[in-house]
């Protein structure tokens, strides 16, 4: 079974600044994938970034980057140059090898201030 | 390419009734997963279908059921509704539930049980 922990219930960030969202995980699977999703108030889950457990480099997608530290079992999301439209709930999720479901953390609410 | 669609978007039912939610995956996607999201329990996996076969089921009572059709469209049914079934129900599709394939989510169906 996989367990995802997001310890920050809510965060405030100033526009144009960077913010780091914490995510730690626990799994016994040797191969797994880590995902970050954004959920605006409308409810739809928007895929942001993926990191495979055997990927040598940290994943980046535009303003999103994933700080993957396998030994520490952490997969923190960094959002650079925050925009007002980044205000949303952010979820860290993982899926094990041959696992057909995503296990989600509790989420972190990010509020970007002008 | 059209995204994942879910119907209806909003639903109000009373205790004891039953409800059917529909999900149309992205064209070409054969895997469909369902998740329940509540403020108290967060995002929880309900079940996953691939080529009309349920391959994984979450820890939900038998009142929750689903199916997938040959065109990959999926429905989930909740019978004998309880107040605690009020939630956002999210459907997600993917090409193949391999570790590194992201799941694309629909806008969700918000169910309110009175």
XYZ file of N, CA and C in Angstrom:
684
model
N 0.845 -1.201 0.000
C 0.000 0.000 0.000
C 0.878 1.248 0.000
N 0.358 2.273 -0.664
C 1.108 3.520 -0.709
C 0.480 4.541 0.231
N 1.334 5.380 0.796
C 0.850 6.459 1.649
C 1.542 7.753 1.242
N 0.731 8.793 1.081
C 1.243 10.107 0.704
C 0.944 11.089 1.829
N 1.942 11.863 2.205
C 1.749 12.834 3.280
C 2.076 14.238 2.781
N 1.110 15.118 2.918
C 1.309 16.533 2.645
C 1.012 17.259 3.947
N 2.027 17.848 4.540
C 1.900 18.386 5.893
C 1.444 19.827 5.938
N 1.402 20.497 4.801
C 1.027 21.909 4.763
C -0.433 22.038 4.308
N -1.347 22.335 5.214
C -2.744 22.461 4.794
C -2.968 23.680 3.908
N -2.262 24.785 4.209
C -2.449 25.994 3.426
C -1.205 26.850 3.425
N -1.026 27.582 2.314
C 0.137 28.457 2.206
C -0.259 29.732 1.480
N 0.386 30.819 1.886
C 0.231 32.087 1.179
C 1.563 32.411 0.502
N 1.473 32.918 -0.715
C 2.677 33.299 -1.437
C 2.431 34.615 -2.173
N 3.445 35.428 -2.219
C 3.332 36.698 -2.936
C 3.492 36.448 -4.420
N 2.725 37.190 -5.204
C 2.836 37.083 -6.667
C 4.292 37.267 -7.087
N 4.718 36.476 -8.058
C 6.051 36.477 -8.649
C 7.104 35.779 -7.801
N 6.729 35.349 -6.610
C 7.683 34.604 -5.792
C 7.532 33.101 -6.052
N 8.528 32.335 -5.595
C 8.476 30.882 -5.716
C 7.885 30.279 -4.447
N 7.277 29.110 -4.589
C 6.713 28.412 -3.428
C 7.021 26.924 -3.566
N 7.319 26.305 -2.433
C 7.614 24.868 -2.409
C 6.551 24.137 -1.614
N 5.951 23.134 -2.237
C 4.938 22.321 -1.580
C 5.536 20.965 -1.234
N 5.407 20.580 0.031
C 6.050 19.361 0.502
C 5.202 18.116 0.250
N 5.878 17.036 -0.052
C 5.216 15.747 -0.234
C 6.195 14.642 0.146
N 5.796 13.801 1.064
C 6.583 12.607 1.370
C 5.705 11.394 1.120
N 6.336 10.276 0.844
C 5.561 9.090 0.491
C 6.182 7.855 1.128
N 5.397 6.826 1.144
C 5.875 5.553 1.668
C 5.318 4.449 0.787
N 6.193 3.578 0.331
C 5.774 2.470 -0.508
C 6.806 1.366 -0.428
N 6.360 0.145 -0.691
C 7.283 -0.976 -0.753
C 7.550 -1.374 -2.206
N 6.876 -0.700 -3.144
C 7.095 -0.995 -4.551
C 8.462 -0.488 -4.987
N 9.206 -1.303 -5.744
C 10.509 -0.838 -6.232
C 10.383 0.170 -7.363
N 9.245 0.136 -8.061
C 9.025 1.033 -9.182
C 7.698 1.754 -8.968
N 7.718 3.045 -9.107
C 6.499 3.808 -8.870
C 6.582 5.141 -9.594
N 5.449 5.785 -9.691
C 5.393 7.101 -10.309
C 4.804 8.111 -9.347
N 5.291 9.313 -9.403
C 4.812 10.387 -8.544
C 4.211 11.489 -9.412
N 3.093 12.018 -8.997
C 2.353 12.995 -9.779
C 1.967 14.176 -8.895
N 1.845 15.317 -9.541
C 1.243 16.470 -8.888
C 0.065 16.949 -9.740
N -1.036 17.232 -9.047
C -2.225 17.746 -9.697
C -2.635 19.060 -9.033
N -3.266 19.910 -9.839
C -3.811 21.180 -9.343
C -5.328 21.095 -9.433
N -6.008 21.523 -8.399
C -7.464 21.530 -8.417
C -7.974 22.927 -8.083
N -8.383 23.686 -9.087
C -8.981 25.008 -8.827
C -10.346 24.828 -8.169
N -10.942 25.933 -7.812
C -12.247 25.868 -7.129
C -13.323 25.231 -8.008
N -13.107 25.186 -9.312
C -14.083 24.560 -10.212
C -14.153 23.047 -10.009
N -13.114 22.450 -9.444
C -13.159 21.030 -9.119
C -12.346 20.113 -10.018
N -12.047 20.543 -11.228
C -11.339 19.656 -12.136
C -9.888 19.480 -11.710
N -9.394 18.262 -11.794
C -8.000 17.963 -11.453
C -7.149 18.148 -12.701
N -6.138 18.985 -12.593
C -5.276 19.291 -13.725
C -3.893 18.714 -13.477
N -3.440 17.845 -14.383
C -2.121 17.236 -14.244
C -1.034 18.294 -14.433
N -0.050 18.283 -13.551
C 1.038 19.254 -13.626
C 2.364 18.616 -14.031
N 2.745 17.547 -13.345
C 4.105 17.045 -13.537
C 4.203 15.616 -13.039
N 5.111 14.848 -13.661
C 5.311 13.442 -13.318
C 6.801 13.172 -13.077
N 7.061 12.289 -12.105
C 8.427 11.841 -11.820
C 8.423 10.332 -11.638
N 9.229 9.623 -12.413
C 9.353 8.194 -12.237
C 10.424 7.877 -11.210
N 10.251 6.777 -10.524
C 11.182 6.454 -9.441
C 12.592 6.163 -9.940
N 12.704 5.787 -11.218
C 14.037 5.498 -11.747
C 14.593 6.634 -12.602
N 13.857 7.722 -12.681
C 14.347 8.879 -13.447
C 15.544 9.488 -12.721
N 16.596 9.735 -13.479
C 17.814 10.273 -12.885
C 17.718 11.766 -12.637
N 16.952 12.435 -13.467
C 16.856 13.883 -13.327
C 15.500 14.283 -12.771
N 15.493 15.409 -12.086
C 14.233 15.949 -11.581
C 13.387 16.453 -12.746
N 12.085 16.191 -12.661
C 11.184 16.603 -13.726
C 10.925 18.109 -13.682
N 10.759 18.695 -14.856
C 10.379 20.107 -14.946
C 9.339 20.248 -16.047
N 8.376 21.137 -15.802
C 7.349 21.451 -16.797
C 7.045 22.936 -16.662
N 7.684 23.734 -17.490
C 7.440 25.169 -17.421
C 7.836 25.735 -16.072
N 6.875 26.352 -15.373
C 7.163 26.939 -14.068
C 7.146 25.916 -12.936
N 6.836 24.655 -13.267
C 6.766 23.617 -12.245
C 8.033 22.748 -12.294
N 8.575 22.464 -11.156
C 9.680 21.520 -11.073
C 9.476 20.640 -9.853
N 9.982 19.447 -9.951
C 9.790 18.484 -8.871
C 11.150 18.188 -8.262
N 11.277 18.428 -6.982
C 12.514 18.149 -6.249
C 12.398 16.745 -5.667
N 12.954 15.769 -6.396
C 12.808 14.358 -6.048
C 14.028 13.900 -5.264
N 13.793 13.462 -4.026
C 14.870 12.905 -3.208
C 14.450 11.505 -2.789
N 14.906 10.531 -3.570
C 14.423 9.161 -3.421
C 14.765 8.577 -2.054
N 15.972 8.805 -1.588
C 16.383 8.236 -0.300
C 15.535 8.780 0.840
N 15.118 10.009 0.721
C 14.283 10.621 1.757
C 12.804 10.412 1.481
N 12.493 9.796 0.353
C 11.101 9.563 -0.053
C 10.309 10.866 -0.050
N 10.877 11.851 -0.725
C 10.162 13.114 -0.841
C 10.097 13.551 -2.300
N 9.032 14.252 -2.625
C 8.798 14.708 -4.004
C 8.139 16.077 -3.939
N 8.915 17.071 -3.585
C 8.360 18.408 -3.393
C 8.155 19.122 -4.724
N 7.066 19.864 -4.814
C 6.754 20.648 -6.012
C 7.197 22.087 -5.790
N 7.902 22.614 -6.763
C 8.303 24.015 -6.720
C 7.582 24.748 -7.845
N 6.869 25.801 -7.474
C 6.220 26.664 -8.464
C 7.008 27.969 -8.476
N 7.567 28.286 -9.600
C 8.344 29.530 -9.686
C 7.466 30.650 -10.220
N 7.844 31.877 -9.903
C 7.151 33.060 -10.412
C 5.639 32.922 -10.292
N 5.147 32.782 -9.084
C 3.720 32.528 -8.843
C 2.835 33.584 -9.497
N 1.701 33.109 -9.987
C 0.701 33.982 -10.601
C -0.611 33.843 -9.833
N -1.458 34.851 -9.973
C -2.740 34.809 -9.263
C -3.541 33.554 -9.637
N -3.402 33.120 -10.866
C -4.113 31.933 -11.327
C -3.591 30.630 -10.732
N -2.497 30.702 -9.995
C -1.970 29.499 -9.336
C -2.714 29.185 -8.038
N -3.560 30.102 -7.598
C -4.328 29.867 -6.372
C -5.235 28.656 -6.582
N -5.032 27.626 -5.808
C -5.757 26.364 -5.986
C -5.316 25.392 -4.894
N -5.925 24.216 -4.924
C -5.482 23.108 -4.081
C -4.527 22.270 -4.913
N -3.430 21.822 -4.292
C -2.442 21.009 -4.983
C -2.319 19.650 -4.296
N -2.385 18.612 -5.123
C -2.325 17.253 -4.604
C -1.100 16.517 -5.132
N -0.441 15.835 -4.226
C 0.624 14.913 -4.573
C 0.014 13.517 -4.629
N 0.402 12.717 -5.610
C -0.171 11.384 -5.754
C 0.895 10.416 -6.235
N 0.677 9.150 -5.979
C 1.606 8.155 -6.492
C 0.865 6.912 -6.952
N 1.536 6.181 -7.820
C 0.994 4.921 -8.310
C 2.146 3.925 -8.375
N 1.899 2.744 -7.803
C 2.925 1.722 -7.791
C 2.959 0.947 -9.093
N 3.949 0.122 -9.245
C 4.102 -0.691 -10.444
C 2.909 -1.623 -10.575
N 2.297 -1.620 -11.764
C 1.121 -2.455 -11.994
C -0.037 -2.145 -11.063
N -0.037 -0.953 -10.538
C -1.132 -0.514 -9.684
C -2.080 0.310 -10.541
N -3.340 0.080 -10.379
C -4.283 0.740 -11.269
C -4.949 1.943 -10.637
N -4.412 2.414 -9.528
C -5.026 3.554 -8.906
C -3.963 4.536 -8.446
N -4.405 5.775 -8.309
C -3.568 6.803 -7.706
C -3.930 6.918 -6.232
N -2.908 7.035 -5.399
C -3.123 7.334 -3.984
C -2.746 8.797 -3.777
N -3.655 9.545 -3.175
C -3.473 10.987 -3.045
C -3.138 11.400 -1.620
N -2.408 12.503 -1.521
C -2.231 13.145 -0.232
C -3.445 14.004 0.079
N -3.413 14.652 1.236
C -4.553 15.451 1.695
C -4.653 16.781 0.967
N -3.581 17.184 0.314
C -3.607 18.420 -0.448
C -3.093 19.625 0.319
N -2.650 20.629 -0.425
C -2.202 21.905 0.127
C -2.898 23.011 -0.625
N -3.535 23.904 0.095
C -4.188 25.047 -0.539
C -3.177 26.182 -0.677
N -3.004 26.656 -1.881
C -2.090 27.774 -2.144
C -2.907 29.004 -2.498
N -2.621 30.090 -1.826
C -3.266 31.373 -2.132
C -2.171 32.356 -2.528
N -2.299 32.874 -3.736
C -1.318 33.834 -4.240
C -1.851 35.241 -4.022
N -1.073 36.056 -3.376
C -1.463 37.431 -3.071
C -0.833 38.398 -4.071
N -1.614 39.387 -4.475
C -1.097 40.411 -5.413
C -0.161 41.381 -4.693
N -8.524 17.377 -29.392
C -9.058 16.145 -28.798
C -9.909 16.519 -27.603
N -11.115 16.010 -27.530
C -11.987 16.325 -26.406
C -11.448 15.672 -25.150
N -11.675 16.349 -24.012
C -11.217 15.810 -22.745
C -12.211 14.817 -22.182
N -11.999 14.463 -20.932
C -12.908 13.562 -20.241
C -14.188 14.325 -19.906
N -15.310 13.755 -20.229
C -16.584 14.406 -19.909
C -17.353 13.574 -18.903
N -18.038 14.286 -18.022
C -18.851 13.624 -17.006
C -20.230 14.258 -16.985
N -21.227 13.417 -16.885
C -22.592 13.902 -16.778
C -23.347 13.136 -15.701
N -24.244 13.790 -14.996
C -24.431 15.238 -14.997
C -23.334 15.938 -14.199
N -23.281 17.225 -14.226
C -22.293 17.960 -13.445
C -22.750 18.134 -12.003
N -24.042 18.288 -11.818
C -24.607 18.460 -10.484
C -25.840 17.591 -10.341
N -26.021 17.087 -9.121
C -27.118 16.166 -8.874
C -27.547 16.310 -7.426
N -28.847 16.378 -7.223
C -29.385 16.399 -5.862
C -30.342 15.225 -5.721
N -30.096 14.408 -4.724
C -30.931 13.224 -4.474
C -31.294 13.194 -2.998
N -32.236 12.323 -2.668
C -32.609 12.137 -1.266
C -32.161 10.761 -0.802
N -32.048 10.640 0.488
C -31.604 9.368 1.076
C -32.465 8.215 0.578
N -31.834 7.095 0.292
C -32.551 5.918 -0.142
C -32.672 5.778 -1.653
N -32.495 6.905 -2.345
C -32.571 6.826 -3.797
C -31.289 6.224 -4.373
N -31.299 5.990 -5.667
C -30.088 5.539 -6.325
C -29.707 6.529 -7.411
N -28.451 6.483 -7.826
C -27.974 7.448 -8.795
C -26.990 6.770 -9.754
N -26.997 7.217 -10.996
C -26.043 6.729 -11.995
C -25.285 7.908 -12.572
N -23.971 7.817 -12.531
C -23.099 8.863 -13.069
C -22.399 8.313 -14.305
N -22.167 9.176 -15.271
C -21.579 8.737 -16.527
C -20.250 9.432 -16.796
N -19.367 8.703 -17.455
C -18.040 9.227 -17.775
C -17.644 8.780 -19.181
N -17.275 9.741 -20.021
C -16.756 9.422 -21.353
C -15.275 9.771 -21.387
N -14.426 8.773 -21.603
C -12.977 9.036 -21.557
C -12.496 9.735 -22.821
N -11.271 10.148 -22.786
C -10.625 10.701 -23.975
C -10.572 9.600 -25.040
N -10.808 9.989 -26.276
C -10.810 9.033 -27.364
C -9.507 8.238 -27.394
N -9.643 6.916 -27.440
C -8.458 6.058 -27.468
C -8.034 5.549 -26.109
N -8.526 6.166 -25.047
C -8.202 5.719 -23.694
C -9.105 4.558 -23.314
N -8.495 3.501 -22.799
C -9.272 2.319 -22.458
C -9.388 2.101 -20.957
N -8.633 2.856 -20.196
C -8.697 2.717 -18.739
C -9.489 3.880 -18.155
N -10.455 3.552 -17.322
C -11.263 4.569 -16.646
C -11.269 4.275 -15.153
N -10.968 5.294 -14.384
C -10.969 5.160 -12.921
C -11.964 6.141 -12.328
N -12.478 5.804 -11.182
C -13.414 6.660 -10.449
C -12.857 6.943 -9.063
N -13.040 8.190 -8.638
C -12.593 8.617 -7.309
C -13.711 9.408 -6.639
N -13.760 9.290 -5.318
C -14.685 10.089 -4.528
C -13.880 11.110 -3.735
N -14.323 12.338 -3.754
C -13.636 13.382 -2.995
C -14.591 14.029 -2.003
N -14.244 13.957 -0.729
C -15.010 14.605 0.332
C -14.066 15.412 1.207
N -14.588 16.445 1.880
C -13.718 17.245 2.757
C -13.090 16.416 3.872
N -13.804 15.426 4.355
C -13.310 14.653 5.484
C -12.333 13.546 5.105
N -12.610 12.858 4.017
C -11.800 11.700 3.611
C -10.841 11.999 2.469
N -10.950 13.150 1.867
C -10.068 13.460 0.753
C -10.436 12.679 -0.493
N -9.437 12.394 -1.301
C -9.647 11.667 -2.552
C -9.444 10.185 -2.326
N -10.484 9.424 -2.624
C -10.401 7.984 -2.424
C -10.765 7.250 -3.699
N -9.996 6.229 -3.999
C -10.199 5.424 -5.193
C -11.413 4.518 -5.038
N -12.263 4.535 -6.063
C -13.439 3.664 -6.065
C -13.188 2.389 -6.850
N -12.959 2.507 -8.141
C -12.634 1.352 -8.982
C -12.018 1.788 -10.296
N -11.433 0.806 -10.980
C -10.789 1.036 -12.269
C -11.251 -0.031 -13.243
N -11.542 0.398 -14.469
C -11.962 -0.513 -15.523
C -11.014 -0.402 -16.705
N -10.777 -1.540 -17.314
C -9.964 -1.587 -18.526
C -10.576 -2.642 -19.432
N -10.905 -2.232 -20.642
C -11.537 -3.148 -21.603
C -12.699 -3.905 -20.966
N -13.574 -3.158 -20.344
C -14.824 -3.655 -19.766
C -14.643 -4.540 -18.541
N -13.436 -4.647 -18.027
C -13.168 -5.487 -16.857
C -12.749 -4.618 -15.675
N -13.367 -4.897 -14.541
C -12.945 -4.188 -13.338
C -11.671 -4.854 -12.829
N -10.617 -4.076 -12.712
C -9.342 -4.671 -12.323
C -8.943 -4.326 -10.898
N -9.557 -3.308 -10.354
C -9.199 -2.927 -8.998
C -10.388 -2.216 -8.378
N -10.570 -2.444 -7.095
C -11.700 -1.829 -6.405
C -11.205 -1.296 -5.074
N -11.671 -0.126 -4.727
C -11.313 0.467 -3.463
C -12.175 -0.067 -2.336
N -11.958 0.482 -1.164
C -12.641 0.008 0.026
C -13.975 0.728 0.221
N -14.920 0.399 -0.605
C -16.255 0.987 -0.541
C -17.289 -0.128 -0.448
N -18.444 0.168 0.164
C -19.468 -0.876 0.286
C -20.031 -1.268 -1.069
N -20.731 -2.391 -1.081
C -21.285 -2.933 -2.314
C -22.331 -2.041 -2.969
N -22.772 -1.008 -2.237
C -23.737 -0.072 -2.838
C -23.109 0.693 -4.014
N -21.819 0.723 -4.036
C -21.097 1.393 -5.109
C -20.707 0.352 -6.160
N -21.157 0.569 -7.364
C -20.819 -0.363 -8.434
C -20.540 0.427 -9.702
N -19.975 -0.257 -10.645
C -19.669 0.414 -11.903
C -19.638 -0.580 -13.035
N -19.502 -0.016 -14.237
C -19.311 -0.863 -15.402
C -18.687 -0.039 -16.508
N -18.156 -0.748 -17.471
C -17.566 -0.078 -18.631
C -18.105 -0.738 -19.885
N -18.390 0.072 -20.864
C -18.957 -0.409 -22.111
C -17.862 -0.619 -23.149
N -18.252 -1.222 -24.251
C -17.256 -1.548 -25.280
C -16.609 -0.308 -25.886
N -17.275 0.835 -25.791
C -16.689 2.070 -26.327
C -15.884 2.809 -25.252
N -15.623 2.124 -24.153
C -14.842 2.614 -23.015
C -15.576 3.586 -22.106
N -16.757 4.010 -22.507
C -17.553 4.835 -21.582
C -17.858 4.040 -20.321
N -17.937 4.763 -19.217
C -18.147 4.068 -17.945
C -19.278 4.725 -17.176
N -19.927 3.940 -16.385
C -20.950 4.438 -15.470
C -20.653 3.907 -14.076
N -20.996 4.720 -13.099
C -20.979 4.208 -11.736
C -22.352 4.423 -11.120
N -22.731 3.508 -10.283
C -24.051 3.519 -9.669
C -23.902 3.468 -8.156
N -24.693 4.265 -7.492
C -24.738 4.202 -6.031
C -26.195 3.949 -5.652
N -26.424 2.863 -4.968
C -27.788 2.536 -4.553
C -27.991 2.911 -3.086
N -29.229 3.035 -2.713
C -29.604 3.339 -1.329
C -28.716 4.456 -0.765
N -28.835 5.614 -1.373
C -27.966 6.721 -1.016
C -28.043 7.087 0.463
N -26.877 7.448 1.003
C -26.766 7.924 2.383
C -26.229 9.355 2.347
N -26.454 10.076 3.447
C -25.989 11.461 3.508
C -24.490 11.552 3.247
N -23.759 10.553 3.733
C -22.300 10.545 3.589
C -21.812 10.311 2.177
N -22.735 10.021 1.275
C -22.342 9.830 -0.132
C -22.217 11.165 -0.853
N -22.616 12.239 -0.188
C -22.455 13.566 -0.787
C -20.981 13.824 -1.024
N -20.631 14.093 -2.255
C -19.214 14.203 -2.606
C -19.082 14.680 -4.038
N -17.825 14.969 -4.406
C -17.480 15.204 -5.802
C -16.951 13.876 -6.342
N -17.556 13.383 -7.388
C -17.118 12.130 -7.989
C -16.350 12.448 -9.263
N -15.114 12.024 -9.268
C -14.214 12.324 -10.377
C -13.917 11.065 -11.168
N -13.939 11.224 -12.454
C -13.592 10.147 -13.365
C -12.273 10.525 -14.039
N -11.430 9.531 -14.271
C -10.155 9.790 -14.928
C -9.914 8.714 -15.973
N -9.297 9.096 -17.070
C -8.967 8.108 -18.085
C -7.482 8.163 -18.409
N -6.983 7.041 -18.884
C -5.586 6.986 -19.312
C -5.450 5.971 -20.429
N -4.368 6.136 -21.179
C -4.119 5.228 -22.301
C -3.943 3.804 -21.799
N -3.114 3.672 -20.833
C -2.758 2.377 -20.272
C -2.293 2.671 -18.861
N -2.767 1.959 -17.907
C -2.420 2.311 -16.520
C -1.014 1.925 -16.116
N -0.088 2.173 -16.991
C 1.304 1.967 -16.630
C 1.738 3.028 -15.652
N 2.838 2.793 -15.037
C 3.285 3.671 -13.963
C 3.447 5.108 -14.417
N 3.923 5.312 -15.645
C 4.250 6.668 -16.052
C 3.193 7.324 -16.927
N 2.021 6.767 -16.929
C 0.959 7.399 -17.700
C 0.027 8.166 -16.786
N -0.060 9.449 -17.055
C -0.925 10.243 -16.182
C -2.377 9.949 -16.473
N -3.185 10.162 -15.470
C -4.622 10.050 -15.608
C -5.185 11.443 -15.839
N -6.013 11.566 -16.836
C -6.660 12.834 -17.151
C -8.050 12.825 -16.526
N -8.317 13.858 -15.759
C -9.559 13.897 -15.001
C -10.633 14.716 -15.706
N -11.862 14.317 -15.476
C -12.999 15.098 -15.914
C -13.343 16.168 -14.895
N -14.381 16.962 -15.177
C -14.755 18.069 -14.288
C -15.464 17.620 -13.024
N -15.884 16.356 -13.003
C -16.529 15.832 -11.811
C -18.040 15.982 -11.813
N -18.682 15.153 -11.035
C -20.113 15.272 -10.756
C -20.260 15.539 -9.264
N -20.896 16.646 -8.950
C -21.094 16.984 -7.539
C -22.450 16.468 -7.107
N -22.432 15.473 -6.237
C -23.645 14.830 -5.743
C -23.965 15.328 -4.349
N -25.191 15.771 -4.181
C -25.671 16.180 -2.858
C -26.818 15.271 -2.473
N -26.707 14.649 -1.310
C -27.759 13.768 -0.812
C -28.441 14.454 0.364
N -29.759 14.651 0.236
C -30.513 15.349 1.295
C -31.315 14.381 2.145
